């Protein structure tokens, strides 16, 4: 690890007793912290510190840091003004508290003066071995351990523990990312925001996730890399462990780079270099929050394909053309079917249907179920991934269930990824059905096929590496 | 008009008494027709024709076409096998029925023999002045008149009458298009499917919509144009009337063109020529069904901007960068704010916030409402469109309402389009709130900003034309 050891960070991310310096009844921060902790199932305790009150949100407050119980506090969350951060760190250190989550803003993101203040902060933490997250961040949620030291108010949905790590330099944006991932019923291991990164960087967090033995997919929102060497090492080790790294890196545009600078004081760098570096390191670059969540979902639920050839089966000729255009846009191959498959499909489809890829089974071609059609495609050696039509049932009595279930039993019989492609509007029932089966599915073909292309490219990267 | 007059088509699309030749209790077609008619509020009557039964779906059937009441039938829907279509047309003609919706497939889309059959069909219709929609189509819904002669089973949602015309060469795909448009609470005037287009073409339908005085936006799904000259004329007249034409034309890829050929017997042509032609004619080209619906929605709910400059206001610095990258991708300008705006914002925002575009009002910058912030941006002469943050409330008591409503009163005071940009997950309440206000909003920034770019480009096209 870089400046911090894995064990240091492990301790930092699993506190039981958390002081909250600057907790106040006059703003939302402490309330947010409590709400998030409740949601995460946190079993530990909070110790608000405020010189003017006896309690905050019904929890006993301490007037000063020195009043805190000795040797008990694992982590301090700082909500105080930037001008008194250094003296507060000093008081914490005297109390033996060296794990600090610094939420306060007013550092490098505000200009030159703040930049100097942040440098002094860094120097202090380095000299005194303080583990510091922030400033200008929202904290973290350790979903696997049920620990939350997070003061954002925008994460929505149930916190599902799982295998996706989420790192964000921007608090607000990463809250949206976490929300979108959870909304897809994809579980998250750790969610970490790093803000201005006076000490702990996104690269450090990625490194931690690569080695934590629980995270299988890493996602990041990045405004600026601070340590390209570490990024290289992390990406190399991630590839060795077959852990895909998915990054939304802003700054393609000049305006985007400026926004990054005034936000977390980042210098966003030349974007073409980022593209080249990512390609070399096998890092998957995405362009939007939606694409990031979609890509996390496909890696969570899909085996890696052996090649880049997709077989699609739908029941609208118009959609065949639409899908074909999108596949070409994203570099997904739609090879011709093998002769034996054409023969078999000839016997299965109505006379006027033409066995091809994409395959239009036609309106009357699927009435007896898709079992044999999907089986023929699964056994076609030209195809590496199969995307069969899925018509979302409204409920368990909907006849559409039959169509879909006709091929579900085949899915575990083969190593090829099977990705249902939704025809008609999605229903809650169907969504749950597919989630329960652990299947990734394509709802919006543009973003869905882009995610498929990421899966293909990553599998190819690992093959070339081996 | 081309082969048919406007009046001929107007009559074709407003029947009261509809014969359904080949209506059968053994398949879903007639049931679908009835369901769709019920949904459309059709006040007319159906006359099933079937040589073997007395009734279909509880409706009295006629054994032969000659048994149908004389002089009463306005339209015949044909569901019979392709091999007996010609003789059926002859019987209908003898009965004085010359408006025919031919649903049956088995023509040009099946290969050479079908192609010849379709040519004979065309010849017959031309000789005998038959108005023919199809073959291999699903029919139409006239939402403004409450008339439906439509046998598809996949259109979902309430049929909302409105100003968007929908034309599709592919039945299944256009059903998905209509569904997605309606799901955005955008109303539709006429929905027309043309299939193989032996006679009536998509160009004819577009022409009809341009002149029908109710349609203000035209959307199409196209596999192949049959009549580029007519397309030019239609686009020219549409531009004169300021009716945007939005087309999803497949066939960018070789596979996509092949799919089109085997689907409706189309020759999809060279795609670069299509791009150039569209640009010249001011036709808006979209790539997916989702983008088509999004673009129809923005044109339904937004004024045309005076230029291509967007002002964004949000509360996450990370999102500022993300939006800036997407704006550059889609050619939307994000100019600097005027000096007067920077001054005004300086007084409105917290000290550490930097007045810029995109504007990060910061977490504490919006607590007193966005009214003055949005007003400053609206009065900035550098900006043509304003996209202020909108936090979706869960219900009418949600405090988030205050933030959004703080700027709603400004919207009608200016000519500039105001496009709320959603922060956090959308709620049903918020969706309805924005629909009721008649506002377009950006939910997914990628597709939303792409739609904004279409709005900008179309406005520019009209300015250059003038």
Short mmCIF file of N, CA, C and O in Angstrom, two decimals, chain B residues 50-168:
data_model
loop_
_atom_site.label_atom_id
_atom_site.label_comp_id
_atom_site.label_asym_id
_atom_site.label_seq_id
_atom_site.Cartn_x
_atom_site.Cartn_y
_atom_site.Cartn_z
N UNK B 50 -66.44 -14.55 -42.05
CA UNK B 50 -65.82 -15.86 -41.87
C UNK B 50 -66.78 -16.91 -42.39
O UNK B 50 -67.93 -16.98 -41.93
N UNK B 51 -66.36 -17.75 -43.37
CA UNK B 51 -67.28 -18.68 -44.01
C UNK B 51 -67.77 -19.80 -43.07
O UNK B 51 -68.73 -20.49 -43.38
N UNK B 52 -67.12 -19.97 -41.93
CA UNK B 52 -67.41 -21.14 -41.11
C UNK B 52 -68.10 -20.87 -39.77
O UNK B 52 -68.44 -21.80 -39.07
N UNK B 53 -68.24 -19.62 -39.38
CA UNK B 53 -68.82 -19.36 -38.06
C UNK B 53 -69.91 -18.30 -38.11
O UNK B 53 -69.97 -17.50 -39.05
N UNK B 54 -70.77 -18.29 -37.07
CA UNK B 54 -71.86 -17.32 -37.00
C UNK B 54 -71.47 -16.07 -36.24
O UNK B 54 -72.07 -15.02 -36.42
N UNK B 55 -70.51 -16.23 -35.37
CA UNK B 55 -70.04 -15.05 -34.64
C UNK B 55 -68.57 -15.22 -34.25
O UNK B 55 -68.06 -16.34 -34.14
N UNK B 56 -67.90 -14.09 -34.07
CA UNK B 56 -66.53 -14.09 -33.56
C UNK B 56 -66.48 -13.12 -32.39
O UNK B 56 -66.94 -11.97 -32.51
N UNK B 57 -66.00 -13.59 -31.28
CA UNK B 57 -65.91 -12.76 -30.06
C UNK B 57 -67.27 -12.13 -29.74
O UNK B 57 -67.33 -10.98 -29.30
N UNK B 58 -68.30 -12.90 -29.95
CA UNK B 58 -69.64 -12.41 -29.60
C UNK B 58 -70.23 -11.44 -30.61
O UNK B 58 -71.32 -10.90 -30.37
N UNK B 59 -69.55 -11.23 -31.73
CA UNK B 59 -70.08 -10.30 -32.73
C UNK B 59 -70.55 -11.09 -33.95
O UNK B 59 -69.83 -11.96 -34.44
N UNK B 60 -71.73 -10.78 -34.41
CA UNK B 60 -72.32 -11.49 -35.55
C UNK B 60 -71.37 -11.47 -36.74
O UNK B 60 -70.88 -10.43 -37.15
N UNK B 61 -71.14 -12.67 -37.30
CA UNK B 61 -70.25 -12.77 -38.45
C UNK B 61 -71.06 -12.98 -39.73
O UNK B 61 -72.19 -13.45 -39.70
N UNK B 62 -70.43 -12.60 -40.86
CA UNK B 62 -71.04 -12.80 -42.17
C UNK B 62 -70.27 -13.89 -42.89
O UNK B 62 -69.05 -13.93 -42.81
N UNK B 63 -71.02 -14.77 -43.57
CA UNK B 63 -70.35 -15.91 -44.22
C UNK B 63 -69.48 -15.47 -45.40
O UNK B 63 -68.41 -15.99 -45.61
N UNK B 64 -70.01 -14.54 -46.16
CA UNK B 64 -69.24 -14.08 -47.32
C UNK B 64 -69.27 -12.55 -47.39
O UNK B 64 -70.08 -11.90 -46.73
N UNK B 65 -68.39 -12.03 -48.21
CA UNK B 65 -68.34 -10.59 -48.40
C UNK B 65 -69.63 -10.08 -49.01
O UNK B 65 -70.14 -9.02 -48.64
N UNK B 66 -70.23 -10.89 -49.89
CA UNK B 66 -71.46 -10.40 -50.53
C UNK B 66 -72.62 -10.34 -49.55
O UNK B 66 -73.60 -9.66 -49.79
N UNK B 67 -72.49 -11.05 -48.40
CA UNK B 67 -73.54 -10.97 -47.38
C UNK B 67 -73.50 -9.66 -46.60
O UNK B 67 -74.43 -9.33 -45.86
N UNK B 68 -72.38 -8.92 -46.69
CA UNK B 68 -72.25 -7.68 -45.92
C UNK B 68 -73.32 -6.68 -46.35
O UNK B 68 -73.74 -6.69 -47.52
N UNK B 69 -73.79 -5.83 -45.43
CA UNK B 69 -74.81 -4.84 -45.81
C UNK B 69 -74.31 -3.93 -46.93
O UNK B 69 -73.14 -3.50 -46.90
N UNK B 70 -75.16 -3.61 -47.86
CA UNK B 70 -74.75 -2.80 -49.00
C UNK B 70 -74.50 -1.34 -48.62
O UNK B 70 -75.22 -0.78 -47.80
N UNK B 71 -73.47 -0.79 -49.20
CA UNK B 71 -73.22 0.65 -49.08
C UNK B 71 -72.90 1.13 -47.68
O UNK B 71 -73.04 2.31 -47.36
N UNK B 72 -72.53 0.23 -46.82
CA UNK B 72 -72.39 0.61 -45.41
C UNK B 72 -70.93 0.58 -44.95
O UNK B 72 -70.51 1.40 -44.14
N UNK B 73 -70.15 -0.34 -45.53
CA UNK B 73 -68.78 -0.58 -45.04
C UNK B 73 -67.83 0.52 -45.55
O UNK B 73 -67.72 0.75 -46.74
N UNK B 74 -67.09 1.15 -44.61
CA UNK B 74 -66.13 2.21 -44.99
C UNK B 74 -64.73 1.66 -45.21
O UNK B 74 -63.92 2.25 -45.91
N UNK B 75 -64.44 0.56 -44.53
CA UNK B 75 -63.07 0.01 -44.57
C UNK B 75 -63.13 -1.48 -44.37
O UNK B 75 -63.91 -1.97 -43.56
N UNK B 76 -62.27 -2.21 -45.13
CA UNK B 76 -62.15 -3.65 -44.88
C UNK B 76 -60.74 -3.94 -44.38
O UNK B 76 -59.76 -3.47 -44.96
N UNK B 77 -60.68 -4.70 -43.27
CA UNK B 77 -59.38 -5.17 -42.78
C UNK B 77 -59.23 -6.61 -43.27
O UNK B 77 -60.10 -7.44 -43.03
N UNK B 78 -58.11 -6.91 -43.95
CA UNK B 78 -57.91 -8.27 -44.50
C UNK B 78 -56.90 -9.05 -43.67
O UNK B 78 -55.74 -8.63 -43.53
N UNK B 79 -57.37 -10.20 -43.15
CA UNK B 79 -56.49 -11.07 -42.37
C UNK B 79 -56.27 -12.41 -43.08
O UNK B 79 -55.74 -13.34 -42.50
N UNK B 80 -56.68 -12.49 -44.33
CA UNK B 80 -56.64 -13.78 -45.06
C UNK B 80 -55.23 -14.11 -45.57
O UNK B 80 -54.35 -13.25 -45.58
N UNK B 81 -55.04 -15.35 -45.97
CA UNK B 81 -53.75 -15.78 -46.51
C UNK B 81 -53.37 -14.97 -47.75
O UNK B 81 -54.24 -14.60 -48.55
N UNK B 82 -52.09 -14.77 -47.95
CA UNK B 82 -51.65 -13.94 -49.07
C UNK B 82 -52.15 -14.48 -50.41
O UNK B 82 -52.46 -13.72 -51.32
N UNK B 83 -52.28 -15.81 -50.51
CA UNK B 83 -52.65 -16.40 -51.80
C UNK B 83 -54.07 -16.03 -52.24
O UNK B 83 -54.38 -16.08 -53.43
N UNK B 84 -54.95 -15.67 -51.30
CA UNK B 84 -56.32 -15.33 -51.72
C UNK B 84 -56.62 -13.83 -51.58
O UNK B 84 -57.78 -13.42 -51.66
N UNK B 85 -55.56 -13.04 -51.39
CA UNK B 85 -55.78 -11.60 -51.21
C UNK B 85 -56.38 -10.97 -52.46
O UNK B 85 -57.35 -10.20 -52.39
N UNK B 86 -55.85 -11.32 -53.62
CA UNK B 86 -56.32 -10.66 -54.85
C UNK B 86 -57.80 -10.95 -55.11
O UNK B 86 -58.57 -10.03 -55.41
N UNK B 87 -58.19 -12.21 -54.97
CA UNK B 87 -59.60 -12.52 -55.23
C UNK B 87 -60.51 -11.86 -54.19
O UNK B 87 -61.64 -11.46 -54.49
N UNK B 88 -59.98 -11.70 -52.95
CA UNK B 88 -60.76 -11.02 -51.91
C UNK B 88 -60.96 -9.54 -52.26
O UNK B 88 -62.06 -9.00 -52.08
N UNK B 89 -59.90 -8.94 -52.76
CA UNK B 89 -60.00 -7.53 -53.17
C UNK B 89 -61.07 -7.37 -54.26
O UNK B 89 -61.85 -6.40 -54.25
N UNK B 90 -61.12 -8.32 -55.15
CA UNK B 90 -62.09 -8.28 -56.25
C UNK B 90 -63.52 -8.35 -55.70
O UNK B 90 -64.39 -7.58 -56.11
N UNK B 91 -63.71 -9.24 -54.73
CA UNK B 91 -65.04 -9.35 -54.12
C UNK B 91 -65.42 -8.06 -53.40
O UNK B 91 -66.57 -7.62 -53.45
N UNK B 92 -64.45 -7.48 -52.70
CA UNK B 92 -64.72 -6.24 -51.98
C UNK B 92 -65.08 -5.13 -52.95
O UNK B 92 -66.02 -4.35 -52.73
N UNK B 93 -64.33 -5.08 -54.02
CA UNK B 93 -64.56 -4.03 -55.01
C UNK B 93 -65.98 -4.14 -55.58
O UNK B 93 -66.68 -3.14 -55.77
N UNK B 94 -66.39 -5.40 -55.85
CA UNK B 94 -67.74 -5.59 -56.39
C UNK B 94 -68.80 -5.12 -55.40
O UNK B 94 -69.90 -4.74 -55.77
N UNK B 95 -68.43 -5.17 -54.11
CA UNK B 95 -69.35 -4.72 -53.05
C UNK B 95 -69.21 -3.21 -52.83
O UNK B 95 -69.87 -2.64 -51.96
N UNK B 96 -68.32 -2.59 -53.61
CA UNK B 96 -68.13 -1.14 -53.49
C UNK B 96 -67.18 -0.74 -52.38
O UNK B 96 -67.14 0.43 -51.97
N UNK B 97 -66.40 -1.71 -51.89
CA UNK B 97 -65.46 -1.38 -50.80
C UNK B 97 -64.07 -1.22 -51.38
O UNK B 97 -63.47 -2.19 -51.88
N UNK B 98 -63.52 -0.02 -51.32
CA UNK B 98 -62.21 0.23 -51.94
C UNK B 98 -61.17 0.75 -50.95
O UNK B 98 -60.07 1.10 -51.34
N UNK B 99 -61.55 0.84 -49.69
CA UNK B 99 -60.57 1.18 -48.65
C UNK B 99 -60.16 -0.10 -47.93
O UNK B 99 -61.00 -0.73 -47.27
N UNK B 100 -58.88 -0.48 -48.08
CA UNK B 100 -58.46 -1.78 -47.58
C UNK B 100 -57.20 -1.69 -46.73
O UNK B 100 -56.18 -1.15 -47.17
N UNK B 101 -57.31 -2.25 -45.53
CA UNK B 101 -56.14 -2.41 -44.68
C UNK B 101 -55.70 -3.86 -44.78
O UNK B 101 -56.41 -4.75 -44.30
N UNK B 102 -54.54 -4.09 -45.40
CA UNK B 102 -54.08 -5.46 -45.65
C UNK B 102 -53.02 -5.85 -44.62
O UNK B 102 -51.86 -5.45 -44.71
N UNK B 103 -53.45 -6.63 -43.64
CA UNK B 103 -52.57 -7.04 -42.54
C UNK B 103 -51.69 -8.23 -42.96
O UNK B 103 -50.54 -8.34 -42.54
N UNK B 104 -52.22 -9.08 -43.79
CA UNK B 104 -51.56 -10.34 -44.14
C UNK B 104 -50.10 -10.16 -44.54
O UNK B 104 -49.75 -9.22 -45.26
N UNK B 105 -49.26 -11.08 -44.11
CA UNK B 105 -47.88 -11.10 -44.58
C UNK B 105 -47.75 -12.17 -45.66
O UNK B 105 -48.75 -12.75 -46.10
N UNK B 106 -46.53 -12.40 -46.13
CA UNK B 106 -46.33 -13.37 -47.20
C UNK B 106 -46.17 -12.71 -48.56
O UNK B 106 -46.49 -13.29 -49.59
N UNK B 107 -45.68 -11.47 -48.57
CA UNK B 107 -45.45 -10.77 -49.85
C UNK B 107 -43.96 -10.52 -50.07
O UNK B 107 -43.15 -11.42 -49.83
N UNK B 108 -43.59 -9.32 -50.41
CA UNK B 108 -42.19 -9.05 -50.79
C UNK B 108 -41.16 -9.47 -49.74
O UNK B 108 -40.01 -9.78 -50.08
N UNK B 109 -41.57 -9.50 -48.47
CA UNK B 109 -40.61 -9.82 -47.41
C UNK B 109 -40.16 -11.28 -47.47
O UNK B 109 -39.18 -11.65 -46.79
N UNK B 110 -40.86 -12.12 -48.25
CA UNK B 110 -40.51 -13.55 -48.24
C UNK B 110 -39.61 -13.97 -49.40
O UNK B 110 -39.17 -15.11 -49.47
N UNK B 111 -39.34 -13.05 -50.33
CA UNK B 111 -38.46 -13.41 -51.44
C UNK B 111 -39.10 -13.13 -52.79
O UNK B 111 -40.07 -12.36 -52.89
N UNK B 112 -38.57 -13.76 -53.82
CA UNK B 112 -38.92 -13.39 -55.19
C UNK B 112 -40.40 -13.60 -55.52
O UNK B 112 -41.04 -12.73 -56.10
N UNK B 113 -40.90 -14.76 -55.14
CA UNK B 113 -42.29 -15.06 -55.48
C UNK B 113 -43.24 -14.05 -54.85
O UNK B 113 -44.16 -13.53 -55.47
N UNK B 114 -42.95 -13.77 -53.54
CA UNK B 114 -43.76 -12.80 -52.81
C UNK B 114 -43.67 -11.42 -53.45
O UNK B 114 -44.65 -10.66 -53.47
N UNK B 115 -42.50 -11.12 -53.95
CA UNK B 115 -42.26 -9.84 -54.61
C UNK B 115 -43.16 -9.69 -55.83
O UNK B 115 -43.80 -8.65 -56.02
N UNK B 116 -43.25 -10.75 -56.63
CA UNK B 116 -44.12 -10.72 -57.81
C UNK B 116 -45.58 -10.58 -57.40
O UNK B 116 -46.35 -9.84 -58.00
N UNK B 117 -45.95 -11.30 -56.35
CA UNK B 117 -47.32 -11.24 -55.87
C UNK B 117 -47.65 -9.80 -55.45
O UNK B 117 -48.75 -9.29 -55.72
N UNK B 118 -46.69 -9.17 -54.78
CA UNK B 118 -46.91 -7.78 -54.33
C UNK B 118 -47.03 -6.84 -55.52
O UNK B 118 -47.83 -5.90 -55.49
N UNK B 119 -46.28 -7.12 -56.59
CA UNK B 119 -46.40 -6.29 -57.80
C UNK B 119 -47.78 -6.42 -58.44
O UNK B 119 -48.36 -5.43 -58.87
N UNK B 120 -48.29 -7.65 -58.46
CA UNK B 120 -49.64 -7.85 -59.01
C UNK B 120 -50.67 -7.11 -58.16
O UNK B 120 -51.60 -6.50 -58.67
N UNK B 121 -50.46 -7.16 -56.86
CA UNK B 121 -51.35 -6.47 -55.92
C UNK B 121 -51.34 -4.96 -56.21
O UNK B 121 -52.40 -4.31 -56.30
N UNK B 122 -50.15 -4.41 -56.38
CA UNK B 122 -50.01 -2.97 -56.64
C UNK B 122 -50.73 -2.59 -57.93
O UNK B 122 -51.47 -1.61 -57.99
N UNK B 123 -50.52 -3.44 -58.94
CA UNK B 123 -51.14 -3.19 -60.24
C UNK B 123 -52.67 -3.17 -60.12
O UNK B 123 -53.34 -2.27 -60.63
N UNK B 124 -53.17 -4.15 -59.39
CA UNK B 124 -54.62 -4.25 -59.22
C UNK B 124 -55.18 -3.00 -58.53
O UNK B 124 -56.18 -2.43 -58.95
N UNK B 125 -54.52 -2.60 -57.44
CA UNK B 125 -54.99 -1.45 -56.65
C UNK B 125 -54.93 -0.17 -57.48
O UNK B 125 -55.82 0.68 -57.40
N UNK B 126 -53.87 -0.04 -58.27
CA UNK B 126 -53.73 1.14 -59.10
C UNK B 126 -54.84 1.20 -60.13
O UNK B 126 -55.51 2.23 -60.30
N UNK B 127 -55.06 0.07 -60.78
CA UNK B 127 -56.09 0.02 -61.83
C UNK B 127 -57.48 0.32 -61.30
O UNK B 127 -58.29 0.95 -61.96
N UNK B 128 -57.74 -0.15 -60.07
CA UNK B 128 -59.11 -0.06 -59.55
C UNK B 128 -59.28 0.99 -58.46
O UNK B 128 -60.26 0.97 -57.73
N UNK B 129 -58.30 1.88 -58.36
CA UNK B 129 -58.40 3.00 -57.40
C UNK B 129 -58.69 2.54 -55.98
O UNK B 129 -59.57 3.08 -55.30
N UNK B 130 -57.99 1.50 -55.57
CA UNK B 130 -58.16 1.02 -54.19
C UNK B 130 -57.15 1.71 -53.29
O UNK B 130 -55.97 1.81 -53.64
N UNK B 131 -57.62 2.21 -52.16
CA UNK B 131 -56.71 2.79 -51.17
C UNK B 131 -56.26 1.64 -50.27
O UNK B 131 -57.06 1.05 -49.56
N UNK B 132 -54.96 1.32 -50.36
CA UNK B 132 -54.46 0.13 -49.66
C UNK B 132 -53.32 0.48 -48.70
O UNK B 132 -52.32 1.08 -49.09
N UNK B 133 -53.50 0.09 -47.45
CA UNK B 133 -52.42 0.18 -46.46
C UNK B 133 -51.90 -1.24 -46.23
O UNK B 133 -52.68 -2.15 -45.96
N UNK B 134 -50.57 -1.45 -46.33
CA UNK B 134 -49.99 -2.78 -46.17
C UNK B 134 -49.42 -3.26 -47.47
O UNK B 134 -49.14 -2.44 -48.35
N UNK B 135 -49.21 -4.55 -47.67
CA UNK B 135 -49.47 -5.66 -46.74
C UNK B 135 -48.42 -5.71 -45.63
O UNK B 135 -47.53 -4.87 -45.60
N UNK B 136 -48.58 -6.70 -44.73
CA UNK B 136 -47.60 -6.96 -43.68
C UNK B 136 -47.49 -5.78 -42.72
O UNK B 136 -46.41 -5.38 -42.32
N UNK B 137 -48.65 -5.21 -42.38
CA UNK B 137 -48.67 -4.11 -41.41
C UNK B 137 -49.71 -4.40 -40.35
O UNK B 137 -50.40 -5.42 -40.39
N UNK B 138 -49.82 -3.52 -39.38
CA UNK B 138 -50.75 -3.75 -38.27
C UNK B 138 -51.95 -2.80 -38.27
O UNK B 138 -52.84 -2.94 -37.44
N UNK B 139 -51.95 -1.83 -39.20
CA UNK B 139 -53.08 -0.93 -39.26
C UNK B 139 -52.80 0.42 -38.63
O UNK B 139 -51.65 0.86 -38.62
N UNK B 140 -53.83 1.06 -38.12
CA UNK B 140 -53.66 2.44 -37.62
C UNK B 140 -54.59 2.72 -36.45
O UNK B 140 -55.60 2.03 -36.26
N UNK B 141 -54.23 3.74 -35.69
CA UNK B 141 -55.12 4.29 -34.67
C UNK B 141 -55.18 5.80 -34.91
O UNK B 141 -54.15 6.47 -34.99
N UNK B 142 -56.40 6.29 -35.03
CA UNK B 142 -56.64 7.73 -35.18
C UNK B 142 -57.07 8.23 -33.81
O UNK B 142 -58.25 8.17 -33.46
N UNK B 143 -56.10 8.69 -33.03
CA UNK B 143 -56.40 9.02 -31.63
C UNK B 143 -57.28 10.26 -31.52
O UNK B 143 -58.09 10.37 -30.60
N UNK B 144 -57.15 11.18 -32.48
CA UNK B 144 -57.94 12.41 -32.42
C UNK B 144 -59.42 12.13 -32.65
O UNK B 144 -60.27 12.75 -32.04
N UNK B 145 -59.69 11.14 -33.52
CA UNK B 145 -61.09 10.83 -33.85
C UNK B 145 -61.62 9.66 -33.03
O UNK B 145 -62.79 9.30 -33.14
N UNK B 146 -60.74 9.04 -32.25
CA UNK B 146 -61.18 7.87 -31.49
C UNK B 146 -61.51 6.69 -32.37
O UNK B 146 -62.48 5.96 -32.14
N UNK B 147 -60.72 6.51 -33.43
CA UNK B 147 -60.95 5.40 -34.36
C UNK B 147 -59.75 4.48 -34.33
O UNK B 147 -58.61 4.93 -34.37
N UNK B 148 -60.00 3.18 -34.27
CA UNK B 148 -58.90 2.24 -34.30
C UNK B 148 -59.17 1.10 -35.25
O UNK B 148 -60.22 0.45 -35.17
N UNK B 149 -58.27 0.87 -36.19
CA UNK B 149 -58.30 -0.30 -37.06
C UNK B 149 -56.91 -0.91 -36.93
O UNK B 149 -56.07 -0.83 -37.82
N UNK B 150 -56.65 -1.48 -35.78
CA UNK B 150 -55.30 -1.86 -35.41
C UNK B 150 -55.30 -3.23 -34.76
O UNK B 150 -56.04 -3.48 -33.82
N UNK B 151 -54.46 -4.13 -35.27
CA UNK B 151 -54.52 -5.50 -34.77
C UNK B 151 -53.26 -5.93 -34.02
O UNK B 151 -53.07 -7.11 -33.76
N UNK B 152 -52.41 -4.98 -33.64
CA UNK B 152 -51.27 -5.33 -32.80
C UNK B 152 -51.71 -5.56 -31.37
O UNK B 152 -52.77 -5.10 -30.96
N UNK B 153 -50.89 -6.25 -30.60
CA UNK B 153 -51.24 -6.53 -29.22
C UNK B 153 -50.28 -5.94 -28.22
O UNK B 153 -50.29 -6.31 -27.05
N UNK B 154 -49.42 -5.03 -28.64
CA UNK B 154 -48.32 -4.61 -27.79
C UNK B 154 -48.33 -3.13 -27.40
O UNK B 154 -47.40 -2.68 -26.75
N UNK B 155 -49.33 -2.38 -27.82
CA UNK B 155 -49.35 -0.97 -27.41
C UNK B 155 -49.84 -0.90 -25.97
O UNK B 155 -50.89 -1.43 -25.63
N UNK B 156 -49.05 -0.27 -25.12
CA UNK B 156 -49.39 -0.18 -23.70
C UNK B 156 -49.68 1.26 -23.32
O UNK B 156 -49.21 2.19 -23.95
N UNK B 157 -50.42 1.42 -22.25
CA UNK B 157 -50.68 2.76 -21.71
C UNK B 157 -51.93 3.37 -22.32
O UNK B 157 -52.51 2.86 -23.29
N UNK B 158 -52.35 4.48 -21.71
CA UNK B 158 -53.56 5.19 -22.14
C UNK B 158 -53.30 5.87 -23.48
O UNK B 158 -52.22 6.42 -23.70
N UNK B 159 -54.28 5.82 -24.37
CA UNK B 159 -54.14 6.49 -25.67
C UNK B 159 -54.49 7.97 -25.49
O UNK B 159 -55.66 8.32 -25.35
N UNK B 160 -53.48 8.81 -25.46
CA UNK B 160 -53.68 10.25 -25.21
C UNK B 160 -53.70 10.98 -26.54
O UNK B 160 -52.72 10.99 -27.27
N UNK B 161 -54.82 11.61 -26.91
CA UNK B 161 -54.84 12.38 -28.15
C UNK B 161 -53.93 13.60 -28.00
O UNK B 161 -53.86 14.20 -26.93
N UNK B 162 -53.25 13.94 -29.07
CA UNK B 162 -52.33 15.08 -28.98
C UNK B 162 -51.77 15.44 -30.33
O UNK B 162 -52.41 15.22 -31.37
N UNK B 163 -50.57 15.98 -30.35
CA UNK B 163 -50.05 16.63 -31.55
C UNK B 163 -48.93 15.87 -32.25
O UNK B 163 -48.38 16.35 -33.24
N UNK B 164 -48.56 14.69 -31.74
CA UNK B 164 -47.45 13.96 -32.35
C UNK B 164 -47.98 12.87 -33.28
O UNK B 164 -48.77 12.01 -32.87
N UNK B 165 -47.56 12.90 -34.53
CA UNK B 165 -47.89 11.84 -35.47
C UNK B 165 -46.82 10.76 -35.44
O UNK B 165 -45.64 11.08 -35.33
N UNK B 166 -47.24 9.49 -35.51
CA UNK B 166 -46.29 8.38 -35.45
C UNK B 166 -46.50 7.50 -36.68
O UNK B 166 -47.59 6.97 -36.90
N UNK B 167 -45.44 7.37 -37.50
CA UNK B 167 -45.50 6.53 -38.69
C UNK B 167 -44.45 5.45 -38.56
O UNK B 167 -43.31 5.73 -38.17
N UNK B 168 -44.81 4.20 -38.85
CA UNK B 168 -43.81 3.14 -38.75
C UNK B 168 -43.95 2.12 -39.87
O UNK B 168 -45.04 1.64 -40.16
#
